[in-house]
Coordinates of C-alpha atoms and ligand atoms in Angstrom, one line a residue:
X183 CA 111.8 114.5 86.6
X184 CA 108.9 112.1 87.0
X185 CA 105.3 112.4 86.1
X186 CA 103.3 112.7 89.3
X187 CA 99.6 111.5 90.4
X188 CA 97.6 112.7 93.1
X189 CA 95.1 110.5 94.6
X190 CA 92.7 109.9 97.3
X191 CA 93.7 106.2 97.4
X192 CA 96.6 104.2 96.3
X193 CA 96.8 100.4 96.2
X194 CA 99.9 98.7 96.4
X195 CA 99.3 95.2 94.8
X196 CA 97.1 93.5 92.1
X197 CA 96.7 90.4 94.1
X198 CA 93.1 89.4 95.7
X199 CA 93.6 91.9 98.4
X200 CA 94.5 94.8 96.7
X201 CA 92.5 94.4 93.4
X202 CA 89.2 93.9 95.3
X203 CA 90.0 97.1 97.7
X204 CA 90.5 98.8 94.6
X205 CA 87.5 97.8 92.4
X206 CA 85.2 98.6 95.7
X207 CA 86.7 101.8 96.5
X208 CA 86.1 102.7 92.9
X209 CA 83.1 101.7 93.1
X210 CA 82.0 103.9 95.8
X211 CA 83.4 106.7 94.0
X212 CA 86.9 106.9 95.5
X213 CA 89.8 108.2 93.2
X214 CA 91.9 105.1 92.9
X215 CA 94.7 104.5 91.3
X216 CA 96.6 100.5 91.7
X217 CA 99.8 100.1 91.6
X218 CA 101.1 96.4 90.4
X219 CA 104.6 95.1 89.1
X220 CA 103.7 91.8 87.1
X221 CA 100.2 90.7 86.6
X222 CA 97.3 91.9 87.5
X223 CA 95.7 89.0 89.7
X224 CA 98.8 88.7 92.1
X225 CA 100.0 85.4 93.6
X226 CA 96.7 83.6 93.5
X227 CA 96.0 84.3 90.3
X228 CA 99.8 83.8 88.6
X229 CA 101.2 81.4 90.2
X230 CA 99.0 79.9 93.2
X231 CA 95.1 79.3 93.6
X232 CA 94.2 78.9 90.1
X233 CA 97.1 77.6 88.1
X234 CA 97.5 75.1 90.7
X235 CA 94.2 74.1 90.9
X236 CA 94.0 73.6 87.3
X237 CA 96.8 71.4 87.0
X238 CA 95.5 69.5 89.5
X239 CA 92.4 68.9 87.6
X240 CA 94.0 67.8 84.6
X241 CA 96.3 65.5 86.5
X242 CA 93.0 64.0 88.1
X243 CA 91.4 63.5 84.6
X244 CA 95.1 61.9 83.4
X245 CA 95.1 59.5 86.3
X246 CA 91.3 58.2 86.1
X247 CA 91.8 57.5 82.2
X248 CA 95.1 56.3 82.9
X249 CA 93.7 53.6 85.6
X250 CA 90.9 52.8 83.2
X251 CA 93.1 52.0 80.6
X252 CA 94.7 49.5 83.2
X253 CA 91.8 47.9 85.2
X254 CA 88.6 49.5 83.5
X255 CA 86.2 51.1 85.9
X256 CA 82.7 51.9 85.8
X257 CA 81.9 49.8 83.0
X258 CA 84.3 51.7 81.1
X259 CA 87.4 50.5 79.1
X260 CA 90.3 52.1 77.1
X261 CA 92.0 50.8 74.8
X262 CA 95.4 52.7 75.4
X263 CA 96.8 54.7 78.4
X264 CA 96.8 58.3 77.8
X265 CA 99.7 60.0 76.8
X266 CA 100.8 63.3 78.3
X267 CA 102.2 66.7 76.6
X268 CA 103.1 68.4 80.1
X269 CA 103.7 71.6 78.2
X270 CA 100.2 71.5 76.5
X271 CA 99.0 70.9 79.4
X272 CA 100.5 73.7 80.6
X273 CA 99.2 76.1 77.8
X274 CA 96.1 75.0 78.5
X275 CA 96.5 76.5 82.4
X276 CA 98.3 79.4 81.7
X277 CA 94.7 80.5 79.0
X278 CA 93.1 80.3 82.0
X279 CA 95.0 82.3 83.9
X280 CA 95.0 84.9 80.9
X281 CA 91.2 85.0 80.9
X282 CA 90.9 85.9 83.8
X283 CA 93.9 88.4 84.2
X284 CA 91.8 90.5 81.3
X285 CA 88.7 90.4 83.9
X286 CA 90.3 91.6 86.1
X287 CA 92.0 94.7 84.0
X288 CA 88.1 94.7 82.7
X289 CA 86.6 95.3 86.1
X290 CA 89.2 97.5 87.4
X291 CA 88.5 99.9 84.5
X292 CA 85.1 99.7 85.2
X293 CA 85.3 100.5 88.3
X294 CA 87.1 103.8 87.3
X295 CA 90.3 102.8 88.6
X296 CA 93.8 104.1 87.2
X297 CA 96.6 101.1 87.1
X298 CA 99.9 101.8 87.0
X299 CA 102.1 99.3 86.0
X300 CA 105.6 99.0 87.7
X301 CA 106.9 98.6 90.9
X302 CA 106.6 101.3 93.8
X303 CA 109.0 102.0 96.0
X304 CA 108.1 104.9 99.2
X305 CA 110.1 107.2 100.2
X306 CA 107.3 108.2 103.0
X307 CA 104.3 106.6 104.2
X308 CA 102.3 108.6 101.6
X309 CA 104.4 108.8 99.1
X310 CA 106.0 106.2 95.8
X311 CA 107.7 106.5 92.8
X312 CA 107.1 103.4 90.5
X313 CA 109.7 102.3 88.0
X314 CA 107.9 100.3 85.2
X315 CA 108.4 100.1 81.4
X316 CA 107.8 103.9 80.7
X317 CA 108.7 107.1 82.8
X318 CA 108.9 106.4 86.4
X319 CA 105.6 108.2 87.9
X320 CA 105.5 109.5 91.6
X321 CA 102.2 108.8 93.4
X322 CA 101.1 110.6 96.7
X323 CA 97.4 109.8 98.3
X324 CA 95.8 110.6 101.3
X325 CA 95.2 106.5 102.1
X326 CA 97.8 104.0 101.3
X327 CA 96.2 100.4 100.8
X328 CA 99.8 98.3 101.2
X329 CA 98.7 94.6 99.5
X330 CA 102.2 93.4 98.5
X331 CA 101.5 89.8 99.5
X332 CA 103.6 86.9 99.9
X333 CA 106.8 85.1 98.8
X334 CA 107.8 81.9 99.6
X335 CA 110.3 81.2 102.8
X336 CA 113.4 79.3 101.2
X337 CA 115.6 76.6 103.6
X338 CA 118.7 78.2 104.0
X339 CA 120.2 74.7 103.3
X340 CA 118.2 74.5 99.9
X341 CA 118.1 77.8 98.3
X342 CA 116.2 78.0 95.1
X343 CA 118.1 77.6 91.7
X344 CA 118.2 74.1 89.6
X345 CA 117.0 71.3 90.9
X346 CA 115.4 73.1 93.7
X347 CA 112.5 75.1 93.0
X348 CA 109.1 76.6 94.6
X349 CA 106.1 76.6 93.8
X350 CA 106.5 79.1 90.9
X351 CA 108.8 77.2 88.8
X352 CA 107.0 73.8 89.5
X353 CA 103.5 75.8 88.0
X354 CA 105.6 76.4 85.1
X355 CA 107.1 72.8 84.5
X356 CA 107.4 72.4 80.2
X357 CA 108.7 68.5 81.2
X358 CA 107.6 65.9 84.1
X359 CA 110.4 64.9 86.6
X360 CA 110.7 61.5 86.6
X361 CA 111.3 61.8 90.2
X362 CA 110.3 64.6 92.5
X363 CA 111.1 65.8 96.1
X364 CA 108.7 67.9 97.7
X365 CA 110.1 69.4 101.0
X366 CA 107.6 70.1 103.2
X367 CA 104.2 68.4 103.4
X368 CA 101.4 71.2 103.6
X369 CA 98.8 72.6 101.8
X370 CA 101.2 73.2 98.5
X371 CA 103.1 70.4 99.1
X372 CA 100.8 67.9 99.1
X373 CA 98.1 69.5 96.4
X374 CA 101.2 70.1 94.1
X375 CA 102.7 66.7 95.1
X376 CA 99.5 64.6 94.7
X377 CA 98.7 66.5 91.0
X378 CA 102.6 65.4 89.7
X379 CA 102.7 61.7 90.8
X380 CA 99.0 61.4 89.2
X381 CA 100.9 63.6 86.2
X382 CA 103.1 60.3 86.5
X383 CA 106.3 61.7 88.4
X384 CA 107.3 59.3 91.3
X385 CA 107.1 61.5 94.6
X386 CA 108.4 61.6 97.6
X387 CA 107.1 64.0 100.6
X388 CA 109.8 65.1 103.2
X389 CA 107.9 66.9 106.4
X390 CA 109.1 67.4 109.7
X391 CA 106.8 67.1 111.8
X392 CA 105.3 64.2 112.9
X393 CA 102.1 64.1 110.3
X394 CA 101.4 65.7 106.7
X395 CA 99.1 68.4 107.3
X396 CA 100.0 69.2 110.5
X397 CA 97.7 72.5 111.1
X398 CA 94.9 70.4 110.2
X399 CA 93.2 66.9 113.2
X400 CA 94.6 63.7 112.3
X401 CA 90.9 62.0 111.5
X402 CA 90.9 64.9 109.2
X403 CA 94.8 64.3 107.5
X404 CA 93.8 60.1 107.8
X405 CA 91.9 59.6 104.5
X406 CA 94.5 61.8 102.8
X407 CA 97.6 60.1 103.9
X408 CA 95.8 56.7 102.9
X409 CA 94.9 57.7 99.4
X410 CA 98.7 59.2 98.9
X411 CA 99.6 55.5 100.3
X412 CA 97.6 54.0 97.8
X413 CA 98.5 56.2 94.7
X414 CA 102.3 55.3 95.4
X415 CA 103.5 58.5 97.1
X416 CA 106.3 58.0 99.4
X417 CA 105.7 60.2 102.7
X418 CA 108.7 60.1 105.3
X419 CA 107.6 62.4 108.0
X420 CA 109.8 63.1 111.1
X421 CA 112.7 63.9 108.3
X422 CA 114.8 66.8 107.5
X423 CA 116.0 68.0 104.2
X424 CA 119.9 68.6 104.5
X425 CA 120.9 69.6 101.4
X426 CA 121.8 68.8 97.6
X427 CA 123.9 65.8 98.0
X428 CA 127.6 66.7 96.3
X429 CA 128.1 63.6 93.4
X430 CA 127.1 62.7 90.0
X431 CA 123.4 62.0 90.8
X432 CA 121.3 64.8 91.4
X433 CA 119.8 64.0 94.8
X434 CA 118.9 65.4 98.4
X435 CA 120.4 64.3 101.7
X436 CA 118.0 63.6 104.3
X437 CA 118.0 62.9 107.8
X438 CA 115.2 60.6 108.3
X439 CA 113.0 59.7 111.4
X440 CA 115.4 57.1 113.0
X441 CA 118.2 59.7 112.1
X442 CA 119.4 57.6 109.2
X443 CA 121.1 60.3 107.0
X444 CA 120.6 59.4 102.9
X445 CA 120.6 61.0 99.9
X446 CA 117.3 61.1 97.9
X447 CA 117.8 61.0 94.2
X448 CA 115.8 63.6 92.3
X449 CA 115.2 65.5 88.9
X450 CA 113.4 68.3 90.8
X451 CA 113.6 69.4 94.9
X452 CA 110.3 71.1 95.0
X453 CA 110.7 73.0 98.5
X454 CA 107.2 74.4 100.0
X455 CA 107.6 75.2 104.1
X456 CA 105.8 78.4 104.2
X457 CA 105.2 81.5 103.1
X458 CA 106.4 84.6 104.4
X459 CA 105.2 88.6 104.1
X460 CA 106.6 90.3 101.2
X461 CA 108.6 93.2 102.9
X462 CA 111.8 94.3 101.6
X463 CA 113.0 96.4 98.3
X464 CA 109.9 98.9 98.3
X465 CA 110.5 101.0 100.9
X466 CA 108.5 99.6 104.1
X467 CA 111.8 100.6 106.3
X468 CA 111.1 104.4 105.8
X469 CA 107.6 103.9 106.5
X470 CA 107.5 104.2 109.8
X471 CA 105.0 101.2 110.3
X472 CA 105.2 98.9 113.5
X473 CA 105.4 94.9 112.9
X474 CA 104.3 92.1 114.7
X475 CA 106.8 89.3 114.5
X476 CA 107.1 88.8 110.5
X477 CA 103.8 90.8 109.9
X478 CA 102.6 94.2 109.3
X479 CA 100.6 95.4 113.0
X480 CA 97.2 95.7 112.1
X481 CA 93.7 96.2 114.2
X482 CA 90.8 94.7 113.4
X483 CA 90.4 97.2 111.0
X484 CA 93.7 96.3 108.8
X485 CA 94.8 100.1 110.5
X486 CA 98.4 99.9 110.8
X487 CA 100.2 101.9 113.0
X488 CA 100.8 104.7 110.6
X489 CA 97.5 106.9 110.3
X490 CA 95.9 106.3 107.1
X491 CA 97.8 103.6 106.0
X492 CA 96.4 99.6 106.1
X493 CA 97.6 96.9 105.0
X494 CA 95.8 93.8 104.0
X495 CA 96.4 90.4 103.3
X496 CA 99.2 88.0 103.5
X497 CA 101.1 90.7 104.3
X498 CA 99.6 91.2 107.6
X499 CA 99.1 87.4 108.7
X500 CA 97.7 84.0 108.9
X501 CA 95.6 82.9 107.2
X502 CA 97.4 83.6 104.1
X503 CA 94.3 83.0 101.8
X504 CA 93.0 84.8 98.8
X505 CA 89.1 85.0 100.2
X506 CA 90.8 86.7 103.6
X507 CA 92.9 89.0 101.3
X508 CA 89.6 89.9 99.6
X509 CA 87.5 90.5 102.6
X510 CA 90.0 93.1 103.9
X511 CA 90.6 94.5 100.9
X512 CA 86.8 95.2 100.1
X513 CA 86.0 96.2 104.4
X514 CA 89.3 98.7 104.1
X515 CA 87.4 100.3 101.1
X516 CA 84.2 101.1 102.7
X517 CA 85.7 102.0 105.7
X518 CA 88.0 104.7 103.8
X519 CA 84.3 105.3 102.3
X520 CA 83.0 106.1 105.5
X521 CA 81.0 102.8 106.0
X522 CA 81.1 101.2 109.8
X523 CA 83.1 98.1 109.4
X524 CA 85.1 95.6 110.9
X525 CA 87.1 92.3 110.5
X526 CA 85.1 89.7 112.8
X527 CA 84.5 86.9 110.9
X528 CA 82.4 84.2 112.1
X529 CA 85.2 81.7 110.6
X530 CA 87.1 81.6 107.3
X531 CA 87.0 78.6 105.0
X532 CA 90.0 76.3 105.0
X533 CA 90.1 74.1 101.9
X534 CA 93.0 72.0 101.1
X535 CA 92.8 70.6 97.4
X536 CA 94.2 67.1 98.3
X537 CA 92.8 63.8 97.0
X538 CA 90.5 63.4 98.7
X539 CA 89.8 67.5 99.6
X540 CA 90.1 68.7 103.4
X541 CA 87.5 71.6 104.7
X542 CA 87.8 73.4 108.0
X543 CA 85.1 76.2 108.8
X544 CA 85.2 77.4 113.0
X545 CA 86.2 75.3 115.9
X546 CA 87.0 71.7 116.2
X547 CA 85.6 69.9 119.5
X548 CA 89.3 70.3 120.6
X549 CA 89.7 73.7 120.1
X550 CA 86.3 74.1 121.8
X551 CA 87.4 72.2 124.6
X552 CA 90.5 74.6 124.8
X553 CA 88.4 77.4 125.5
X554 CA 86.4 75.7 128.1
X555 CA 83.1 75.1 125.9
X556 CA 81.7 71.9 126.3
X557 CA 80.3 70.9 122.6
X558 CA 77.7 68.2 121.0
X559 CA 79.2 66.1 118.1
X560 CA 78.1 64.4 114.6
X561 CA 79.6 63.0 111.6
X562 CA 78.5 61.3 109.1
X563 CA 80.3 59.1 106.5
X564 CA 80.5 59.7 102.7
X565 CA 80.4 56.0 102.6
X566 CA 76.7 55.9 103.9
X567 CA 75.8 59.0 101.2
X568 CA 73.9 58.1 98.1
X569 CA 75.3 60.9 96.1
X570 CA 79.0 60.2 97.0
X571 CA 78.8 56.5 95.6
X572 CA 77.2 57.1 92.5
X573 CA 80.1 59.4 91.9
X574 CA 82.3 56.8 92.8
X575 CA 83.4 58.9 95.9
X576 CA 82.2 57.0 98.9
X577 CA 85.6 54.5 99.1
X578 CA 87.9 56.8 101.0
X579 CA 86.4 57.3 104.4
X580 CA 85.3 61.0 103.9
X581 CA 82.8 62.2 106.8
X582 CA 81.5 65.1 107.2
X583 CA 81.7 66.6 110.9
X584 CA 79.8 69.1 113.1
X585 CA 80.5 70.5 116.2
X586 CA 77.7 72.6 118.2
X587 CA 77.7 74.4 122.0
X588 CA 75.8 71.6 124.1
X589 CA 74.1 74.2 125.9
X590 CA 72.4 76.1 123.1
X591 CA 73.2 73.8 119.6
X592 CA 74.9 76.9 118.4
X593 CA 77.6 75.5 115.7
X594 CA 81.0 76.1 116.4
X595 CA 82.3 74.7 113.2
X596 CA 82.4 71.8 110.5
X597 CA 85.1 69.8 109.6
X598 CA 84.6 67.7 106.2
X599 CA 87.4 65.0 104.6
X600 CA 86.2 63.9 100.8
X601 CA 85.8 64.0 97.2
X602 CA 84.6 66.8 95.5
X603 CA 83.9 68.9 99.5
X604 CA 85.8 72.5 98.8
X605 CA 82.2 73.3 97.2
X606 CA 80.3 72.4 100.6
X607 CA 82.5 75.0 102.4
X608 CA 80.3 77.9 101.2
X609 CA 77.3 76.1 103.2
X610 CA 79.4 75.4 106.6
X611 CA 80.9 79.0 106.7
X612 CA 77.6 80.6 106.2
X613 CA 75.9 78.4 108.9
X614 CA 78.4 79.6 111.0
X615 CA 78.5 83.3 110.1
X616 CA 74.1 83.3 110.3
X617 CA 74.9 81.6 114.0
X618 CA 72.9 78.3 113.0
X619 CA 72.0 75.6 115.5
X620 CA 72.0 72.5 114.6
X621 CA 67.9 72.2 114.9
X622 CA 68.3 75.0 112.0
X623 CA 70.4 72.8 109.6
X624 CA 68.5 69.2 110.6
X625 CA 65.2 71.5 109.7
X626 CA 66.5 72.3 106.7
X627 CA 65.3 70.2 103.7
X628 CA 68.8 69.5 101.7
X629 CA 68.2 68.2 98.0
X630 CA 68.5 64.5 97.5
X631 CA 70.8 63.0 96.0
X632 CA 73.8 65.6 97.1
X633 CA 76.9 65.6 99.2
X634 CA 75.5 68.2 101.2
X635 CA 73.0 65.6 102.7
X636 CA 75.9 64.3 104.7
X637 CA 76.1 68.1 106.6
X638 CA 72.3 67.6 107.4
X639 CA 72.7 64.1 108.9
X640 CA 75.9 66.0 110.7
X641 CA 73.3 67.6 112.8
X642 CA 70.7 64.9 113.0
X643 CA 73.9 62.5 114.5
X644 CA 74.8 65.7 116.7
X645 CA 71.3 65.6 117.8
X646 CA 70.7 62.0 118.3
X647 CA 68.8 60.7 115.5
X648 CA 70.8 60.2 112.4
X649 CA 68.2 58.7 110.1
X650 CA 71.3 56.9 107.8
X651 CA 73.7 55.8 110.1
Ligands
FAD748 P1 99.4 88.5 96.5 O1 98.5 87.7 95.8 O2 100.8 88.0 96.8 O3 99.6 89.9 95.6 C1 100.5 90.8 95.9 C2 100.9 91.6 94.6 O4 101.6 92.7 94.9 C3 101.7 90.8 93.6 O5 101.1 90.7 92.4 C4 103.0 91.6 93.6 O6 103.6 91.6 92.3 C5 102.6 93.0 94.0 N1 103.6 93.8 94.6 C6 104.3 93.6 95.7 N2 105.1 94.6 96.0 C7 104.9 95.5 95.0 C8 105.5 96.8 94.8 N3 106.4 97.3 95.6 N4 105.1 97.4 93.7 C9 104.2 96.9 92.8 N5 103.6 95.7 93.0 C10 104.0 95.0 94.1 N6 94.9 80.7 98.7 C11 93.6 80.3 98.7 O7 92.8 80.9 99.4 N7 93.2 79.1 98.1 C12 94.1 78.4 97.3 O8 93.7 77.4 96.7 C13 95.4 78.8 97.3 N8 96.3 78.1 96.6 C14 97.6 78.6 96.5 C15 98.5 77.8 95.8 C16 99.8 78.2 95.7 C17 100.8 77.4 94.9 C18 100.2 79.4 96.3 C19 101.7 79.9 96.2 C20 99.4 80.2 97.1 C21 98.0 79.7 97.2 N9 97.1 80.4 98.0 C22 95.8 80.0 98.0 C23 97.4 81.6 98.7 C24 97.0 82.9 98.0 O9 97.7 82.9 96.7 C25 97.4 84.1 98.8 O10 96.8 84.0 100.1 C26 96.9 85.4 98.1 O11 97.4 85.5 96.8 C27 97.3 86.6 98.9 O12 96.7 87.8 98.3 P2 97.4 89.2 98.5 O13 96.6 90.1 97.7 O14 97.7 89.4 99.9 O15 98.9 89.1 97.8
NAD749 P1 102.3 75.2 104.8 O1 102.5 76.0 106.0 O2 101.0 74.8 104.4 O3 103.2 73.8 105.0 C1 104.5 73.8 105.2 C2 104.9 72.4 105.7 O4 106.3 72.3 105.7 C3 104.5 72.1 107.1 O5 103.8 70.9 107.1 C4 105.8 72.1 107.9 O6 105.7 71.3 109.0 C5 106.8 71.7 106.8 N1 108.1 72.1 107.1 C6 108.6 73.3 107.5 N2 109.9 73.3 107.5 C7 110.3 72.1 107.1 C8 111.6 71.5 106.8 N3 112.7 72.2 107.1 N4 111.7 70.3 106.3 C9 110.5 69.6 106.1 N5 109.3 70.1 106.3 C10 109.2 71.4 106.8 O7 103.1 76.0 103.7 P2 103.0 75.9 102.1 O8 102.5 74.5 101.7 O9 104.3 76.4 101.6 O10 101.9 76.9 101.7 C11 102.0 78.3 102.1 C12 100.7 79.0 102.3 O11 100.0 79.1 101.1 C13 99.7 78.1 103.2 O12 100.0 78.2 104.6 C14 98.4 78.7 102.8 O13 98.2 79.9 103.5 C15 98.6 79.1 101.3 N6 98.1 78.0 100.4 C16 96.7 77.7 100.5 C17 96.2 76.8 99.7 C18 94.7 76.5 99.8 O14 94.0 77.3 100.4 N7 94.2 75.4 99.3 C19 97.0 76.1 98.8 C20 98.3 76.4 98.8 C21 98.8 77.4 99.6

């Protein structure tokens, strides 16, 4: 026998997607209960977005001290090099992460919302049984919110355990390899990558393809492959990881560009090509749900094939971002709450956390071009931008970059390569989303001295008449 909760909706998932559709439905008065099998806060929360960006900031600090201690900078000297307790550091990441997995439990109670701890497994679209600490409890609701996220894709050569390890084990790190691999050269990758050599790990980047960052335009990828370069990160793209080498040494085999096959020694083989949708032990088989390719089917609604039951997420597609999660959690909610909604985005922010930080908002001139629109162009250099030099974050050939229709000067996206930029993405995606011209931005007094004056010269250049460049 199993204790047993009726609902009106039932949330599979604590991550950004399926906390968000929660609170909102809860707060528009919709019984809720959430089901989640490890921490509230999911993926992003645990073991992605915020522990990762935390450890990159304390590498950042480790590195600039540890440089000053070497050369001096600014005016600045020290008299030692820092030292570094890896596990403190650590601690100090995983208190964040607690603070704000007790907000969340905060604002889901709040909201009114019932969690149940444990993980669900349905024997029908509407119905789950979730096995947790206590007595299993079987749920049934009339809408079914499935949220279950993400795991990451393993190399079939390379499957995790040791030496090799994802992105979940390298977040939890208590000592620094002295020498790490990192498979794959994307967004965690190269974040993860850039915070441990910084950390003082020597690194070496394996990608495939031709370029780190492959999703993202070379000028883009340019300044970031430089600065690696220049902190000592060793980048062999073109290359295939093979396997764990057999022998003493702990080290990968690698077939590199020229198809010279090597082994690589390392303490750690951190492998990050992907992600994929978390779909097996809970049930999805005897759901009845259609798929497309690795994906749950959804319409621009997150309605999946099964009435009543969405699913939002990275469990329905790319992008697999926290802020998309979020949106579709929070639209599914109001729709279920009889609000008229739908998933059109005018763009969703890309920010890749790299030294120096990559944003993407809308169309590049490319893409435009792709679908026949011919566009108007500007960008501006961080290197001409008052603000970025007396942060000392002018050197590395940042630009900001906007691309408008020709016609009409409607902007089709920005593009932005530099230090300190994921915080101008909230100004680029809202341009695009209030269908901005660039006569709208260039009128548009920005303060001065700020980073954000290099989007308003953007326009000015697009326009023809940059005043400072
Ligand atoms: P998830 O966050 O994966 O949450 C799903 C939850 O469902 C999990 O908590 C899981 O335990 C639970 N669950 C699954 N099945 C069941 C079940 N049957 N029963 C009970 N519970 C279940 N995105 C960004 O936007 N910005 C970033 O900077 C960023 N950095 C990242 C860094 C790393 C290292 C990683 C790994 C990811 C990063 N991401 C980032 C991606 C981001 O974490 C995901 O896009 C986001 O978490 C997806 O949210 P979600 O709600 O769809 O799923
Ligand atoms: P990714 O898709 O960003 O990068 C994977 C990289 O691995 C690609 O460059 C690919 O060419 C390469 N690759 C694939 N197979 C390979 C092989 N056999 N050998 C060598 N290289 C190979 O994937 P990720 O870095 O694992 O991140 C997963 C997802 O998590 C991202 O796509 C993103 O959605 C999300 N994420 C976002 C952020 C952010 O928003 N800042 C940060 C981290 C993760």
């Amino acid at each position: 026998m199993s204790a047993r909760i009726a609902a009106k909706l039932l949330v599979v998932g604590g991550g950004p997607g399926g906390y968000v559709a929660a609170i909102r439905a809860g707060q528009l008065g919709i019984d809720t209960v959430l089901v989640e099998a490890e921490r509230l806060g999911g993926a992003c929360l645990n073991r992605g977005c915020i522990p990762s960006k935390a450890l990159i900031h304390a590498a950042a600090r480790f590195h600039a001290m540890t440089e000053t201690a070497e050369a001096g900078a600014l005016g600045i000297t020290l008299p030692q090099p820092p030292t570094l307790d890896l596990a403190a550091t650590m601690r100090w990441k995983d208190g964040i992460v607690g603070r704000l997995n007790t907000g969340v439990a905060a604002l889901l109670k709040k909201a009114g919302v019932r969690v149940v701890e444990g993980w669900a497994v349905f024997s029908d679209a509407k119905t789950c049984t979730v096995r947790g600490t206590g007595e299993p409890v079987t749920i049934t609701a009339d809408h079914v919110v499935l949220a279950n996220g993400s795991e990451p894709v393993a190399l079939p050569a390379l499957p995790f355990g040791g030496a090799v390890i994802s992105s979940t084990e390298a977040l939890a790190l208590q000592r620094l390899p002295k020498r790490l691999v990192v498979v794959g050269g994307g967004y965690i990758g190269l974040e993860l990558g850039t915070a441990f050599r910084r950390l003082g790990a020597e690194v070496t980047v394996v990608e495939a393809q031709d370029r780190i960052l492959p999703t993202y335009d070379e000028p883009l990828t340019e300044p970031v492959r430089r600065s690696l370069e220049r902190m000592g990160v060793t980048v062999l793209t073109g290359a295939r990881a093979l396997g764990m080498a057999e022998g003493e040494e702990t080290a990968l085999t690698v077939r590199a560009r020229d198809g010279e096959v090597r082994p690589l020694p390392a303490d750690a083989v951190l492998v990050t090509v992907g992600r994929r949708p978390r779909l097996e032990g809970w049930g999805f088989e005897r759901m009845a749900i259609d798929r497309d390719g690795p994906f749950v089917k959804v319409d621009d609604q997150c309605r999946t094939s099964m009435r009543n039951v969405w699913a939002i997420g990275d469990l329905v597609g790319e992008p697999m971002l926290a802020h998309k999660a979020s949106a579709q959690g929070a639209m599914v909610a109001e729709i279920i709450a009889g609000h008229r909604r739908r998933f059109d985005p005018a763009a969703i922010p890309a920010v890749c956390f790299t030294e120096p930080e990559i944003v993407s908002v809308g169309l590049t001139a490319a893409q435009a071009a792709d679908q026949g629109i011919e566009t108007a162009t500007g960008q501006f250099p961080f290197l001409a931008n008052g603000r970025a030099l007396s942060m000392d974050a002018g050197q590395d050939s940042g630009f900001v970059r906007t691309v408008a229709r020709r016609d009409d000067g409607r902007l089709l996206g920005v593009q932005a390569v530099g230090m300190h930029i994921s915080e101008l993405s909230g100004a680029f995606v809202l341009a695009l989303e209030m269908g901005a011209t660039l006569e709208d931005i260039a009128n548009t007094i920005h303060a001065h001295p700020t980073l954000g004056e290099a989007f308003h010269e953007s326009t000015l250049k697009a326009l023809g008449h940059g005043i400072h460049v």
